[in-house]
Short mmCIF file of C-alpha atoms in Angstrom, two decimals:
data_model
loop_
_atom_site.label_atom_id
_atom_site.label_comp_id
_atom_site.label_asym_id
_atom_site.label_seq_id
_atom_site.Cartn_x
_atom_site.Cartn_y
_atom_site.Cartn_z
CA ALA A 266 108.86 71.02 70.34
CA GLY A 267 106.58 68.66 72.14
CA LEU A 268 108.49 65.54 70.76
CA LEU A 269 111.99 66.73 71.05
CA THR A 270 112.00 68.74 74.36
CA PRO A 271 111.18 65.78 76.61
CA LEU A 272 113.78 63.57 74.62
CA LEU A 273 116.53 66.24 75.03
CA ALA A 274 115.52 67.00 78.76
CA GLY A 275 115.84 63.16 79.54
CA LEU A 276 118.93 62.65 77.52
CA TRP A 277 121.51 63.51 80.34
CA PRO A 278 119.83 61.56 83.17
CA VAL A 279 119.47 58.59 80.81
CA LEU A 280 123.14 58.80 80.06
CA GLN A 281 123.90 58.98 83.61
CA GLY A 282 121.81 56.00 84.51
CA VAL A 283 123.17 53.62 81.97
CA ALA A 284 126.83 54.60 82.91
CA ILE A 285 126.14 53.04 86.51
CA SER A 286 128.43 50.12 87.19
CA VAL A 287 127.21 46.71 88.63
CA ARG A 288 128.67 47.50 92.09
CA GLU A 289 126.76 50.81 92.30
CA ALA A 290 123.54 49.36 90.94
CA LEU A 291 123.63 46.66 93.63
CA ASN A 292 124.09 49.25 96.24
CA ALA A 293 120.69 49.42 98.06
CA TYR A 294 121.12 53.17 98.74
CA GLY A 295 121.87 54.17 95.13
CA LEU A 296 124.44 56.22 93.54
CA GLY A 297 126.33 58.65 95.72
CA THR A 298 124.48 58.22 98.90
CA GLY A 299 127.55 56.70 100.71
CA ARG A 300 129.57 59.64 99.76
CA TYR A 301 127.31 62.09 101.54
CA GLY A 302 129.25 64.36 104.01
CA GLY A 303 132.50 64.37 102.32
CA ARG A 304 131.93 67.39 99.94
CA LEU A 305 132.98 70.91 100.99
CA LEU A 306 129.42 71.99 100.98
CA ASP A 307 128.34 69.33 103.33
CA ARG A 308 131.23 70.22 105.70
CA ILE A 309 130.28 73.83 105.52
CA LEU A 310 126.71 73.10 106.14
CA GLY A 311 127.66 70.68 109.08
CA ARG A 312 129.30 73.73 110.82
CA VAL A 313 126.24 75.80 110.97
CA GLN A 314 125.23 76.22 114.52
CA GLY A 315 122.44 77.92 116.51
CA LEU A 316 119.54 76.80 114.29
CA PRO A 317 116.47 74.73 115.61
CA ARG A 318 117.07 71.04 115.02
CA MET A 319 114.55 70.62 112.45
CA MET A 320 115.56 73.74 110.47
CA ALA A 321 119.14 72.39 110.47
CA LEU A 322 117.96 69.19 109.19
CA ALA A 323 116.00 70.79 106.32
CA LEU A 324 119.08 73.06 105.55
CA ARG A 325 121.52 70.21 105.28
CA ASN A 326 119.08 67.72 103.41
CA THR A 327 118.30 70.35 100.80
CA PHE A 328 121.75 70.07 99.17
CA ARG A 329 122.27 66.31 99.47
CA ARG A 330 121.52 65.89 95.74
CA ALA A 331 123.40 68.96 94.36
CA GLY A 332 122.87 68.06 90.66
CA ARG A 333 119.09 67.58 91.29
CA VAL A 334 118.87 70.79 93.09
CA ALA A 335 120.63 72.70 90.29
CA LEU A 336 118.12 71.39 87.72
CA THR A 337 115.17 72.30 89.93
CA GLU A 338 116.68 75.87 90.42
CA ILE A 339 117.20 76.51 86.77
CA THR A 340 113.59 76.97 86.02
CA LEU A 341 112.80 78.96 89.16
CA VAL A 342 115.75 81.30 88.69
CA ALA A 343 114.79 81.80 85.08
CA ALA A 344 111.11 82.62 85.97
CA GLY A 345 112.24 85.12 88.64
CA THR A 346 114.70 86.73 86.58
CA ILE A 347 112.22 87.24 83.63
CA PHE A 348 109.46 88.36 85.94
CA MET A 349 111.56 91.04 87.57
CA MET A 350 112.94 92.17 84.19
CA VAL A 351 109.31 92.39 82.94
CA ILE A 352 108.24 94.46 85.98
CA SER A 353 111.07 96.73 85.38
CA THR A 354 110.43 97.06 81.72
CA HIS A 355 106.64 98.11 82.60
CA TYR A 356 107.96 100.48 85.22
CA SER A 357 110.63 101.86 82.62
CA PHE A 358 107.94 102.34 79.92
CA ASN A 359 105.59 104.18 82.38
CA GLU A 360 108.33 106.42 83.60
CA THR A 361 109.47 107.19 80.05
CA ILE A 362 105.93 108.13 79.08
CA LEU A 363 105.73 110.28 82.15
CA GLN A 364 108.84 112.07 81.10
CA ILE A 365 107.54 112.57 77.61
CA PHE A 366 104.34 114.23 78.93
CA ARG A 367 106.13 116.31 81.40
CA GLY A 368 108.21 117.69 78.53
CA PHE A 369 105.07 118.92 76.82
CA GLY A 370 103.98 120.59 79.91
CA TYR A 371 100.25 121.02 79.51
CA ASP A 372 97.50 119.71 81.64
CA VAL A 373 94.54 120.38 79.22
CA ILE A 374 94.47 120.70 75.38
CA ILE A 375 91.66 122.09 73.23
CA GLY A 376 91.50 122.39 69.50
CA PHE A 377 89.32 124.99 67.80
CA GLU A 378 87.38 124.34 64.51
CA GLN A 379 88.61 127.55 63.12
CA PHE A 380 91.91 129.47 63.64
CA GLN A 381 91.58 132.05 66.42
CA ARG A 382 93.31 135.27 67.13
CA ILE A 383 95.94 134.56 69.74
CA GLU A 384 95.97 137.92 71.48
CA GLU A 385 92.12 137.53 72.08
CA VAL A 386 91.80 133.87 73.09
CA ILE A 387 94.72 133.68 75.73
CA PRO A 388 93.29 136.37 78.06
CA LEU A 389 89.93 134.52 77.94
CA ILE A 390 91.42 131.16 78.79
CA GLU A 391 93.87 132.60 81.59
CA SER A 392 90.82 134.26 83.22
CA ARG A 393 89.11 131.00 83.91
CA PRO A 394 89.38 129.06 87.26
CA ASN A 395 92.47 126.97 88.06
CA VAL A 396 94.24 128.03 84.90
CA ASP A 397 97.94 129.03 85.40
CA ARG A 398 99.18 129.61 81.83
CA ALA A 399 97.71 129.08 78.27
CA GLU A 400 99.89 128.93 74.89
CA MET A 401 98.46 128.99 71.52
CA TRP A 402 99.77 126.44 69.12
CA VAL A 403 99.14 125.72 65.30
CA PHE A 404 98.45 122.22 64.33
CA TYR A 405 98.71 121.45 60.64
CA THR A 406 98.76 118.49 58.42
CA ALA A 407 101.22 118.42 55.48
CA LYS A 408 103.35 116.26 53.32
CA ALA A 409 107.11 115.59 53.87
CA GLN A 410 109.76 114.48 51.57
CA VAL A 411 113.64 114.46 51.19
CA PRO A 412 114.90 117.32 48.97
CA GLY A 413 115.09 115.94 45.42
CA ALA A 414 113.20 112.82 46.01
CA SER A 415 110.21 112.04 43.72
CA GLY A 416 107.95 109.22 42.84
CA SER A 417 105.59 106.90 44.70
CA GLY A 418 106.84 106.40 48.41
CA SER A 419 108.86 109.59 48.69
CA GLU A 420 106.22 111.56 50.38
CA TYR A 421 105.24 111.03 54.04
CA GLU A 422 102.32 112.45 56.06
CA ILE A 423 103.50 114.78 58.72
CA PHE A 424 101.79 116.60 61.52
CA LEU A 425 103.35 119.98 61.96
CA ARG A 426 103.13 121.65 65.48
CA GLY A 427 103.77 125.30 65.61
CA ILE A 428 104.82 126.35 69.11
CA PRO A 429 105.39 129.97 70.40
CA LYS A 430 108.99 131.23 70.77
CA ASP A 431 108.29 132.20 74.32
CA THR A 432 106.99 128.77 75.31
CA GLN A 433 107.27 127.82 78.93
CA LEU A 434 105.48 124.44 78.51
CA PHE A 435 107.48 122.58 75.73
CA GLU A 436 110.58 121.03 76.95
CA PRO A 437 110.73 117.69 75.10
CA GLN A 438 113.27 114.96 75.80
CA LEU A 439 115.75 114.90 72.89
CA THR A 440 117.27 111.78 71.34
CA ALA A 441 119.65 113.67 69.22
CA GLY A 442 120.76 117.34 68.28
CA ARG A 443 119.48 120.38 70.24
CA LEU A 444 116.17 122.11 71.03
CA LEU A 445 114.74 125.06 68.92
CA ASP A 446 116.34 128.45 69.51
CA PRO A 447 114.45 131.66 69.15
CA ALA A 448 117.08 132.85 66.71
CA ASP A 449 116.28 129.89 64.37
CA GLY A 450 114.31 130.57 61.17
CA ARG A 451 113.07 127.52 59.43
CA ALA A 452 114.33 124.99 62.07
CA VAL A 453 112.53 121.71 62.97
CA LEU A 454 112.54 119.13 65.65
CA LEU A 455 111.44 115.81 64.09
CA ASN A 456 110.10 112.70 65.50
CA GLN A 457 112.91 110.13 65.51
CA LYS A 458 110.49 107.38 64.09
CA LEU A 459 109.71 109.47 61.16
CA ALA A 460 113.40 110.45 60.74
CA GLY A 461 114.24 106.87 60.57
CA LYS A 462 111.72 106.01 57.95
CA MET A 463 112.91 108.99 55.90
CA GLY A 464 116.38 108.31 56.35
CA LEU A 465 117.14 111.77 57.81
CA GLY A 466 119.24 113.05 60.83
CA VAL A 467 120.35 116.14 62.47
CA GLY A 468 121.55 118.81 59.94
CA ASP A 469 119.67 117.35 57.12
CA LYS A 470 117.09 119.31 55.00
CA ILE A 471 113.30 118.22 54.92
CA VAL A 472 110.80 119.65 52.43
CA PHE A 473 107.25 120.43 53.65
CA ASP A 474 104.41 120.45 51.11
CA LEU A 475 101.89 123.02 52.60
CA SER A 476 99.07 122.09 49.85
CA ASP A 477 97.98 125.33 48.12
CA LYS A 478 100.68 127.22 50.21
CA GLY A 479 103.36 125.58 48.31
CA GLU A 480 106.62 123.94 49.36
CA SER A 481 109.25 125.15 51.91
CA THR A 482 112.54 123.70 53.06
CA TRP A 483 113.40 123.24 56.75
CA THR A 484 116.62 122.21 58.61
CA ILE A 485 116.52 119.32 61.24
CA VAL A 486 118.16 120.62 64.38
CA GLY A 487 117.00 117.90 66.85
CA LEU A 488 115.28 114.52 67.01
CA ILE A 489 112.60 113.81 69.74
CA PHE A 490 110.43 110.94 70.96
CA ASP A 491 106.79 111.79 70.63
CA LEU A 492 103.71 109.33 70.94
CA ALA A 493 101.43 111.82 69.47
CA GLY A 494 99.89 111.56 65.87
CA ARG A 495 99.37 108.41 63.87
CA ASP A 496 102.63 106.40 63.45
CA GLN A 497 104.53 109.21 65.33
CA ASN A 498 104.70 111.46 62.33
CA THR A 499 105.04 114.62 64.13
CA ALA A 500 107.33 117.71 63.63
CA TYR A 501 107.90 120.78 65.89
CA VAL A 502 108.61 124.24 64.53
CA TYR A 503 108.23 127.71 65.87
CA ARG A 504 104.73 129.11 65.32
CA GLU A 505 105.92 132.49 63.75
CA PRO A 506 107.78 131.10 60.58
CA LEU A 507 105.00 128.41 60.18
CA ASN A 508 102.41 131.04 60.18
CA GLU A 509 104.40 133.27 57.65
CA GLU A 510 104.18 130.15 55.33
CA LEU A 511 100.61 129.65 55.81
CA GLY A 512 99.49 133.10 55.81
CA LEU A 513 98.10 132.96 59.33
CA ILE A 514 99.98 135.69 61.17
CA GLY A 515 98.74 136.06 64.75
CA ARG A 516 96.46 133.10 64.68
CA ALA A 517 96.41 129.64 66.02
CA SER A 518 94.24 126.66 66.22
CA VAL A 519 95.17 124.86 69.54
CA ALA A 520 95.42 125.99 73.17
CA GLU A 521 97.53 124.11 75.52
CA ILE A 522 96.77 125.00 79.19
CA ARG A 523 98.69 124.45 82.38
CA GLY A 524 96.47 124.19 85.38
CA THR A 525 97.33 125.12 89.09
CA VAL A 526 96.46 121.61 90.34
CA LYS A 527 97.99 118.37 88.74
CA THR A 528 95.31 115.86 89.53
CA LEU A 529 92.98 113.96 87.08
CA GLU A 530 89.91 115.61 88.72
CA ALA A 531 91.28 119.22 88.31
CA GLN A 532 92.14 118.44 84.66
CA ALA A 533 88.86 117.05 83.91
CA ALA A 534 87.21 120.18 85.62
CA ILE A 535 89.26 122.58 83.43
CA GLU A 536 88.43 120.51 80.32
CA LYS A 537 84.67 120.71 81.13
CA ASP A 538 84.87 124.43 81.90
CA MET A 539 86.57 125.21 78.67
CA ARG A 540 83.87 123.35 76.75
CA ASP A 541 81.07 124.97 78.43
CA TYR A 542 82.66 128.57 78.39
CA PHE A 543 83.43 128.51 74.57
CA LYS A 544 80.07 127.04 73.88
CA SER A 545 78.61 129.95 75.63
CA GLN A 546 80.74 132.30 73.47
CA GLY A 547 79.62 130.47 70.27
CA VAL A 548 83.13 129.17 69.62
CA ASN A 549 83.17 125.53 68.36
CA LEU A 550 85.77 123.15 69.71
CA SER A 551 86.99 120.21 67.53
CA PHE A 552 88.59 118.33 70.47
CA THR A 553 89.50 118.41 74.16
CA ASN A 554 91.59 116.21 76.19
CA THR A 555 93.75 116.06 79.36
CA ALA A 556 97.38 115.01 79.85
CA LEU A 557 96.63 112.32 82.44
CA LYS A 558 93.98 110.73 80.12
CA GLU A 559 96.34 110.61 77.26
CA GLN A 560 99.17 109.25 79.44
CA GLU A 561 96.87 106.41 80.85
CA ASN A 562 96.01 105.50 77.14
CA ALA A 563 99.73 105.44 76.25
CA ASN A 564 100.53 103.22 79.39
CA ALA A 565 97.66 100.83 78.38
CA GLN A 566 99.15 100.30 74.93
CA PHE A 567 102.40 99.13 76.41
CA SER A 568 100.61 97.22 79.28
CA ILE A 569 99.38 94.82 76.66
CA LEU A 570 102.83 93.72 75.85
CA THR A 571 104.10 93.45 79.50
CA THR A 572 100.87 91.49 80.49
CA LEU A 573 101.68 88.96 77.83
CA LEU A 574 105.20 88.68 79.05
CA LEU A 575 104.15 88.39 82.49
CA ILE A 576 101.61 85.65 81.50
CA MET A 577 104.50 83.68 80.01
CA THR A 578 106.70 84.21 83.10
CA PHE A 579 103.79 82.77 85.35
CA LEU A 580 103.58 79.73 83.17
CA ILE A 581 107.32 79.23 83.59
CA ALA A 582 107.01 79.63 87.41
CA VAL A 583 104.24 77.08 87.41
CA VAL A 584 106.33 74.61 85.51
CA GLY A 585 109.21 75.29 88.05
CA SER A 586 106.86 74.72 90.88
CA PHE A 587 106.09 71.29 89.43
CA GLY A 588 109.65 70.46 89.17
CA LEU A 589 110.16 71.45 92.78
CA SER A 590 107.21 69.21 93.82
CA GLY A 591 108.69 66.31 91.74
CA THR A 592 112.15 66.82 93.35
CA LEU A 593 110.83 66.68 96.82
CA SER A 594 108.64 63.73 95.94
CA ILE A 595 111.88 61.83 94.80
CA ASN A 596 113.47 62.98 98.09
CA VAL A 597 110.52 61.50 100.22
CA LEU A 598 110.97 58.22 98.32
CA GLU A 599 114.71 57.89 98.68
CA ARG A 600 114.64 58.75 102.35
CA ARG A 601 111.78 56.70 103.58
CA ARG A 602 114.21 54.65 105.85
CA GLU A 603 115.54 57.87 107.44
CA ILE A 604 111.98 59.03 108.00
CA GLY A 605 111.19 55.73 109.63
CA VAL A 606 114.21 56.19 112.04
CA MET A 607 113.17 59.77 112.92
CA ARG A 608 109.61 58.60 113.70
CA ALA A 609 111.12 55.73 115.71
CA VAL A 610 113.13 58.03 117.77
CA GLY A 611 110.04 60.46 118.49
CA ALA A 612 109.86 62.76 115.72
CA SER A 613 106.14 63.80 115.15
CA SER A 614 104.50 64.13 111.75
CA LEU A 615 104.75 67.78 112.14
CA ASP A 616 108.56 67.56 112.47
CA VAL A 617 108.70 65.42 109.27
CA GLY A 618 106.51 67.78 107.47
CA PHE A 619 108.51 70.71 108.51
CA ILE A 620 111.73 69.40 107.30
CA PHE A 621 110.21 68.78 103.63
CA MET A 622 108.32 72.04 103.61
CA GLY A 623 111.64 73.75 104.79
CA GLU A 624 113.53 72.29 101.91
CA GLY A 625 111.06 73.52 99.36
CA LEU A 626 110.85 76.86 101.03
CA LEU A 627 114.68 77.25 100.98
CA LEU A 628 114.93 76.17 97.28
CA GLY A 629 112.36 78.84 96.48
CA VAL A 630 114.13 81.64 98.55
CA LEU A 631 117.53 80.39 97.05
CA SER A 632 116.07 80.89 93.53
CA TRP A 633 115.06 84.43 94.42
CA LEU A 634 118.43 85.44 95.76
CA GLN A 635 119.93 84.18 92.51
CA ALA A 636 117.42 85.80 90.29
CA VAL A 637 117.63 89.35 91.85
CA PRO A 638 121.24 90.10 90.79
CA LEU A 639 120.71 88.52 87.29
CA SER A 640 117.67 90.61 86.80
CA ILE A 641 119.45 93.71 87.69
CA LEU A 642 122.23 92.87 85.30
CA ALA A 643 120.02 91.73 82.43
CA GLY A 644 117.22 94.19 82.91
CA LYS A 645 118.80 97.20 81.30
CA TYR A 646 119.72 95.23 78.10
CA PHE A 647 116.30 93.60 77.98
CA VAL A 648 114.60 97.00 78.12
CA GLU A 649 116.99 98.40 75.48
CA ALA A 650 116.41 95.26 73.19
CA LEU A 651 112.60 95.32 73.58
CA GLY A 652 112.54 99.13 72.93
CA GLU A 653 114.56 98.73 69.77
CA VAL A 654 112.11 96.03 68.56
CA ILE A 655 108.99 98.14 69.15
CA ASP A 656 110.77 101.39 68.39
CA PHE A 657 110.33 102.89 71.92
CA PRO A 658 113.55 104.39 73.39
CA ALA A 659 112.50 103.74 77.00
CA VAL A 660 114.91 105.00 79.83
CA TYR A 661 115.73 102.11 82.14
CA HIS A 662 114.44 102.17 85.62
CA TYR A 663 114.72 99.17 87.79
CA SER A 664 111.83 98.25 89.91
CA PHE A 665 112.40 97.08 93.39
CA THR A 666 108.58 96.37 93.74
CA GLY A 667 109.12 93.46 91.42
CA VAL A 668 111.72 92.14 93.91
CA TRP A 669 109.30 91.86 96.62
CA VAL A 670 106.40 90.59 94.70
CA TRP A 671 108.41 87.86 93.19
CA LEU A 672 109.60 86.97 96.68
CA ALA A 673 105.93 86.56 97.75
CA ILE A 674 105.02 84.60 94.54
CA VAL A 675 108.03 82.20 94.84
CA VAL A 676 107.34 81.72 98.70
CA ALA A 677 103.64 80.92 97.92
CA LEU A 678 104.64 78.54 94.97
CA SER A 679 107.35 76.69 97.02
CA LEU A 680 104.98 76.07 99.94
CA LEU A 681 102.24 74.79 97.58
CA ALA A 682 104.86 72.72 95.77
CA SER A 683 106.12 71.21 98.82
CA GLY A 684 102.82 70.70 100.45
CA LEU A 685 102.00 67.33 98.79
CA PRO A 686 105.43 65.63 99.39
CA ALA A 687 105.36 66.69 102.80
CA ARG A 688 101.90 65.27 103.35
CA ARG A 689 103.12 61.94 101.82
CA ALA A 690 106.16 62.00 104.19
CA THR A 691 104.06 62.54 107.36
CA ARG A 692 101.99 59.39 106.36
CA ILE A 693 104.97 57.08 106.34
CA SER A 694 104.83 54.71 109.34
CA VAL A 695 107.84 53.24 111.04
CA ARG A 696 107.03 49.65 109.90
CA GLU A 697 106.52 50.74 106.23
CA SER A 698 109.66 52.81 106.10
CA LEU A 699 111.90 50.10 107.60
CA ALA A 700 110.59 47.36 105.42
CA TYR A 701 110.95 49.59 102.38
CA GLU A 702 113.45 48.29 99.80
#
């Protein structure tokens, strides 16, 4: 890449250079300079009225070398498009994770070391401060396989979640099929990732090996996306039929709690209160957690990916700013005589510097204007493609924050990139510029 990329990048300008005729080569002003003003774009810009003189000069001079401008813009437009797509991807991932946790409905979750009687534990939890509702769930680790399958690799570890039929908390986002119905018997909502690994879909049967409780066959009625469990090997069934299989009627091992206040501090307070309360009652807890902490952990995992993409985008933007600086430096060299004439008729160093700084800023803003619609068009496909690669079905949300952040970045990069060429232009004296060949 290091050897071929510079050669390929230089191929077209070299071919253009060797194709110059003798007459054009002997022209002191170079190829195409004499034709400036005859193009449609030149005539359009020439009709722009009402701008300050220096601003009008910067606008018209920016497009004198359309081919050079186009090459400079490509990198900046690409960087802006990718940046806004990555920001939208990050926003889409966070919003999807938020929707997932909203579907589970709890604020605090606590696990008991031993199965507890449901009718005894729920009133105790709901009597505590800031608790709105509590539901008892069954968490159970089992093995799953396709009916009739056997041999090594046919079994998969699965984390069963038994939910109450009268649940008011559990409203997951479906990716296929339907939700559980109280009239269902052995029906299951299966994590779509596990379903994909097992080659199962809605309507298929799945066999659960409940260890010493034997095997039972269930019907998949829906697929959901769930970040819980190792490798997302989760399945959701109604608690009552699962308890019948396990011989644990009226008992559960996990409490999911909805609080009255939806803040991290409020959730942490409920979590601490639950630990202290059940410790005082002599009941041991195996784990406790809050929804917002789990959500932050999930966001952090995907933030690693988007951060790496943003670093790559920043490198592209830096390369683009170097290209912009190089373009403006060439413009300064080609227009030394013009700069001398301007200085001779009274233009100050500030005026000359303003023209080149204006050109750089205009090119940066122009790249932003082109990148915005491209990011809107390509962002959805980028999120879908990336989600497919990492097996994360994110719901696309465009981030307008990224639009304004990139505008600030590209303005800063443009001003920095044009600073050195503008400084060189202000140091050109009338004598030097008129003597320049």
